[in-house]
XYZ file of C-alpha atoms in Angstrom:
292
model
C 101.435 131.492 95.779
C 100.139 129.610 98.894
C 99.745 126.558 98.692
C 95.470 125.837 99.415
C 93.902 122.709 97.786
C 94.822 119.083 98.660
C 94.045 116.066 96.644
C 93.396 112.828 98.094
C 93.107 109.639 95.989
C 90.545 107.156 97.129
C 89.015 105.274 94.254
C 90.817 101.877 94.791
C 89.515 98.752 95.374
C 91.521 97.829 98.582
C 91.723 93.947 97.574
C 94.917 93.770 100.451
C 91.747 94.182 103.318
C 88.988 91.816 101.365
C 86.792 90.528 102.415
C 86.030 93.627 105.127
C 86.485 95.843 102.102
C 83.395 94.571 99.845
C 81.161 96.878 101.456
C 83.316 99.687 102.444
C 86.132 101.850 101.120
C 89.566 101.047 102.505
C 89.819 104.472 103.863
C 86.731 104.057 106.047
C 88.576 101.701 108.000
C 88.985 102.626 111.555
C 92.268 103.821 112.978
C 90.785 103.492 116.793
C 87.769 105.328 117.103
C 88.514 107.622 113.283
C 88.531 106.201 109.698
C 92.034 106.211 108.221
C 91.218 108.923 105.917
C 90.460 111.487 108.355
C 93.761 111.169 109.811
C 95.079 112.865 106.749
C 92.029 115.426 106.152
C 92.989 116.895 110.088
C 96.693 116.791 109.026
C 95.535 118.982 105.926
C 93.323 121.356 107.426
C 95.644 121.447 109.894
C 98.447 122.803 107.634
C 96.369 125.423 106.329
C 94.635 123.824 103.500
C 91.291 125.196 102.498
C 89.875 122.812 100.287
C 89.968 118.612 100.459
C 90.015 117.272 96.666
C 88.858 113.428 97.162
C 89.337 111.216 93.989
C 86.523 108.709 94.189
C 84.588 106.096 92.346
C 81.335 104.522 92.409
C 81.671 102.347 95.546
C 82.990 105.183 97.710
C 79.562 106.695 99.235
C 80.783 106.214 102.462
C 83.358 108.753 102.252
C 81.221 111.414 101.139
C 78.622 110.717 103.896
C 81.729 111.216 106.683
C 82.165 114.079 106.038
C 78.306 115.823 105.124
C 76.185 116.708 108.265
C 74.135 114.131 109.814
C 71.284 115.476 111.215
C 69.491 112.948 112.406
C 72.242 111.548 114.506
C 73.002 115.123 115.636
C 69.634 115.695 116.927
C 69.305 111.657 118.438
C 72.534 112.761 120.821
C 71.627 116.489 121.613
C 68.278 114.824 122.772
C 70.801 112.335 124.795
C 72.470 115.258 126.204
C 75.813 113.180 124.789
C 77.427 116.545 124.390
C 81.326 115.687 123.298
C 80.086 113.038 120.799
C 78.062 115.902 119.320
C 80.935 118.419 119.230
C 83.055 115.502 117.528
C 80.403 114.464 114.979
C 79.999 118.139 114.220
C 83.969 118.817 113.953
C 83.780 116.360 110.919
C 81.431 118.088 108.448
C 83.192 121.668 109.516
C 86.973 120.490 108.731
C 87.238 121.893 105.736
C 85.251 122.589 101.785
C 85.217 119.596 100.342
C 84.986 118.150 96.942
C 84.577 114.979 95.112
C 85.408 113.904 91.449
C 85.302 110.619 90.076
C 87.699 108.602 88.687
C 85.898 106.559 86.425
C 88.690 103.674 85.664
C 91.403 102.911 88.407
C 94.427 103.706 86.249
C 96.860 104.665 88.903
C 97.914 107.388 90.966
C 99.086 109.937 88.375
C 95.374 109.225 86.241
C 93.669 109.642 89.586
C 95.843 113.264 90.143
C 94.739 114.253 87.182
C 91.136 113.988 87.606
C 91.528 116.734 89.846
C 92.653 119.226 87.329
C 90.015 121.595 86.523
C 89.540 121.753 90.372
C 93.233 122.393 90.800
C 93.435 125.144 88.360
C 96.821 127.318 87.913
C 98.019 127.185 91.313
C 99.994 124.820 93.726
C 98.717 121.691 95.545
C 99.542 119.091 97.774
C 98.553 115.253 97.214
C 97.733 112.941 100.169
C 97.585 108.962 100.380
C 95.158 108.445 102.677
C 96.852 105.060 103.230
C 99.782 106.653 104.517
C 99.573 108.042 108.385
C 101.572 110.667 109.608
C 101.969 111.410 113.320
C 104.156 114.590 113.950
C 104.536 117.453 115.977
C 104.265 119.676 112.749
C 102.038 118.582 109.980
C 104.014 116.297 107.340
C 102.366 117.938 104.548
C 102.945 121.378 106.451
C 106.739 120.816 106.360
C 106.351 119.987 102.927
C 104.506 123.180 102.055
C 107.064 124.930 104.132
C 109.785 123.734 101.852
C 108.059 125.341 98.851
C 107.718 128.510 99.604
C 111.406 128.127 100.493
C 112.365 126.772 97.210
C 109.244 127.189 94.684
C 109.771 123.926 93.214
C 107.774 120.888 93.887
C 108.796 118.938 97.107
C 108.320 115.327 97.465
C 108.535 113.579 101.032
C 111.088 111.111 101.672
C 112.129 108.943 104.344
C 114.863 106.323 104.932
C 113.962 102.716 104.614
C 116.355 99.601 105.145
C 118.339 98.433 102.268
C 116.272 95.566 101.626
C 113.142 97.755 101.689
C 114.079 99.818 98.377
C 112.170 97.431 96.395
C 109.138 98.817 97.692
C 109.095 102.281 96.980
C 110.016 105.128 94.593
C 113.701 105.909 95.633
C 115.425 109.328 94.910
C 118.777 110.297 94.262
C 119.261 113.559 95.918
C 122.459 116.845 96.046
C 122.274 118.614 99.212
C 120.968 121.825 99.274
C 121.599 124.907 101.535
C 121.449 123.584 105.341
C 120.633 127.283 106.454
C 117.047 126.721 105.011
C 116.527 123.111 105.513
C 118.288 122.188 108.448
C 120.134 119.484 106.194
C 116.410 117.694 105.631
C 116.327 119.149 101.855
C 117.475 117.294 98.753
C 117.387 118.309 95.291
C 115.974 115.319 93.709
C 118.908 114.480 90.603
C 117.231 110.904 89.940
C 114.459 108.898 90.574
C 114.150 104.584 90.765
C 110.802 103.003 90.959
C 111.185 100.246 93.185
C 114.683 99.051 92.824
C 116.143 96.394 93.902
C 119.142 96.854 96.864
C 121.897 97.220 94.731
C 120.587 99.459 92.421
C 118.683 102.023 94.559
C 120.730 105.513 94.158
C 119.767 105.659 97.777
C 118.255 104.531 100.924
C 115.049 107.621 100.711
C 112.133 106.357 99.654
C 109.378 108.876 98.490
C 105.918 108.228 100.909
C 102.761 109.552 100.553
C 102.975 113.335 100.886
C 103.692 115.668 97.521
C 103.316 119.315 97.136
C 102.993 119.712 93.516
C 103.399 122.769 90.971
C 100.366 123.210 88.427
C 103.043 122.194 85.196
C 102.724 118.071 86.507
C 99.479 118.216 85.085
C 101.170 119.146 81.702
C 103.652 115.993 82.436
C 100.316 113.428 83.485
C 98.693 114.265 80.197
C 101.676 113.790 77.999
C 102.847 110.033 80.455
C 102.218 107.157 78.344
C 100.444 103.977 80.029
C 103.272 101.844 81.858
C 103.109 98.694 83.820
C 99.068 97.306 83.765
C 97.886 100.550 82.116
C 98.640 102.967 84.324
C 99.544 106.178 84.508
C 102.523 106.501 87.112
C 102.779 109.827 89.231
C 106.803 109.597 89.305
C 107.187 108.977 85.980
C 105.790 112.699 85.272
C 107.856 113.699 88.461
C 110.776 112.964 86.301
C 109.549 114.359 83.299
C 108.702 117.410 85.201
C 112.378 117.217 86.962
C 113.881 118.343 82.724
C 111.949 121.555 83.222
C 111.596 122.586 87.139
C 113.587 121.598 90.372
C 112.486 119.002 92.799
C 113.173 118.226 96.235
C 113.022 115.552 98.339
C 112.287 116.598 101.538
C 113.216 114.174 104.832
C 110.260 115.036 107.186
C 109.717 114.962 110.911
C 107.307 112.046 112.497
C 106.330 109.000 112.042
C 104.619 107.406 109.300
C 102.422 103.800 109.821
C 101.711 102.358 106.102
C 97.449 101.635 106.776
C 97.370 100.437 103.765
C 98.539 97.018 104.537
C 96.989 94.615 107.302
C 100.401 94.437 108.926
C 100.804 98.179 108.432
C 97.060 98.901 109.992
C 97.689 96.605 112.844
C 100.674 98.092 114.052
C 98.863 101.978 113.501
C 96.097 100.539 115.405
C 97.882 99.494 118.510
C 100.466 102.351 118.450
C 98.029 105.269 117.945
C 95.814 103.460 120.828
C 99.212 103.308 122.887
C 99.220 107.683 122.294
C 95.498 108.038 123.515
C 95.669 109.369 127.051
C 92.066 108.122 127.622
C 92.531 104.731 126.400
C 96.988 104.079 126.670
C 96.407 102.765 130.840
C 93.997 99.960 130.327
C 95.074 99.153 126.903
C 98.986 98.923 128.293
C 97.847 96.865 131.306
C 96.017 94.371 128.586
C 98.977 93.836 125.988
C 101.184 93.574 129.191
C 99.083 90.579 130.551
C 99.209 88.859 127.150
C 100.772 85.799 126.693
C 103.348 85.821 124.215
């Protein structure tokens, strides 16, 4: 079954950016010249997905207006005769069908996944962090889709972080699979270690922001008890799922900036600038004359 609805959490508060997030949603912070979260709609749409899920809450307008038609503006720059900012303004409300659910209490990402269950339905899905940016020559959350229809199981993606890093992420312990149909970038996930310390990771993959996700883990979400602060973890009914179904770690292609943390957003900022063939000559020229 293909693989055509994407979910996209974005009903936190996004304290790490206060105070410039008091007004605004995290995700509506600019990247350049787009807000983070459309960064991972065009990755989406532009791995064949037909339908953008976003998980939102009551101080989230801004998202929805993004991504509806503006009419007004539309019609102050045809008047203008401002042509490509038209076409661009325009490319936003036609990216995909979108839909919007709320989560009415932030209790993590595996309650927030499951808000999107009636709009799910019986079929396959992927799940996108918006906070988590993705440049690549093939869409991450294409090779993960890719990998499913290889496998049928649910595919996770997975990087590798330094040692010391571990502590920050969901790490997997993973058994080869079949190079012929992975190109060695496939694990079968055996194990799974929120946030372990060094010595006790199984591995150095950590699991990032990108999931494609058969129908059962809403089965597994409804039956996870509350951990840590209330909330429902997401890997906790990956492993429950894991007794029942295979599932794969998948080591995918491109870089990945973490937006979601000043540091993180700074570094996106400049390097995604840096990539921008109308901006990279003047903006190289600048950080080159800086004094550092």
């Amino acid at each position: 079954m293909r693989v055509r609805k994407a979910v996209f959490p974005a009903a936190g508060w996004g304290t790490r950016f206060l105070p410039a997030t008091k007004a605004q949603p995290k995700e509506m912070l600019p990247l350049v010249d787009k807000p983070i979260i459309q960064y991972g709609v065009e990755e989406a749409v532009a791995a064949g997905i037909e339908q953008i899920i976003i998980v939102t809450s009551s101080h989230k307008g801004a998202i929805e207006d993004h991504f509806d038609l503006n009419y007004e503006l539309e019609h102050l720059l045809e008047e203008k005769g401002e042509i490509e900012k038209l076409r661009q303004v325009r490319h936003i409300s036609d990216l995909a069908q979108l839909a919007y659910v709320r989560q009415k209490e932030q209790l993590g990402l595996g309650h927030a996944v499951l808000m999107a269950k009636d709009l799910i339905g019986h079929e396959p899905f992927a799940v996108i962090l918006p906070d988590d940016v993705v440049v690549a020559d093939r869409p991450c959350i294409g090779q993960l889709i890719h990998a499913y229809h290889q496998t049928h199981g649910s595919v996770v993606a997975v990087m590798e972080v330094p040692a010391e890093e571990t502590r920050r992420y969901g790490v997997i312990a993973g058994a080869p699979v079949d190079e012929t149909i992975n190109h060695d970038r496939l694990r079968r996930v055996t194990g799974l270690v929120e946030k372990p310390s060094p010595e006790d990771a199984p591995s150095n993959l950590a699991i990032i922001g990108r999931y494609v996700l058969t129908p059962k883990i809403f089965d597994k979400l409804e039956q996870t008890p509350r951990g840590a602060g209330g909330e429902i973890q997401l890997t906790d009914a990956i492993q429950a799922l894991m007794q029942e179904q295979a599932v794969y770690g998948y080591v995918f292609e491109g870089t990945r900036y973490d937006a979601g943390t000043t540091m993180g957003w700074l570094k996106a900022s400049v390097e995604l600038a840096l990539q921008r063939p109308d901006l990279a000559g003047e903006f190289r020229a600048y950080l080159a004359g800086l004094e550092l």
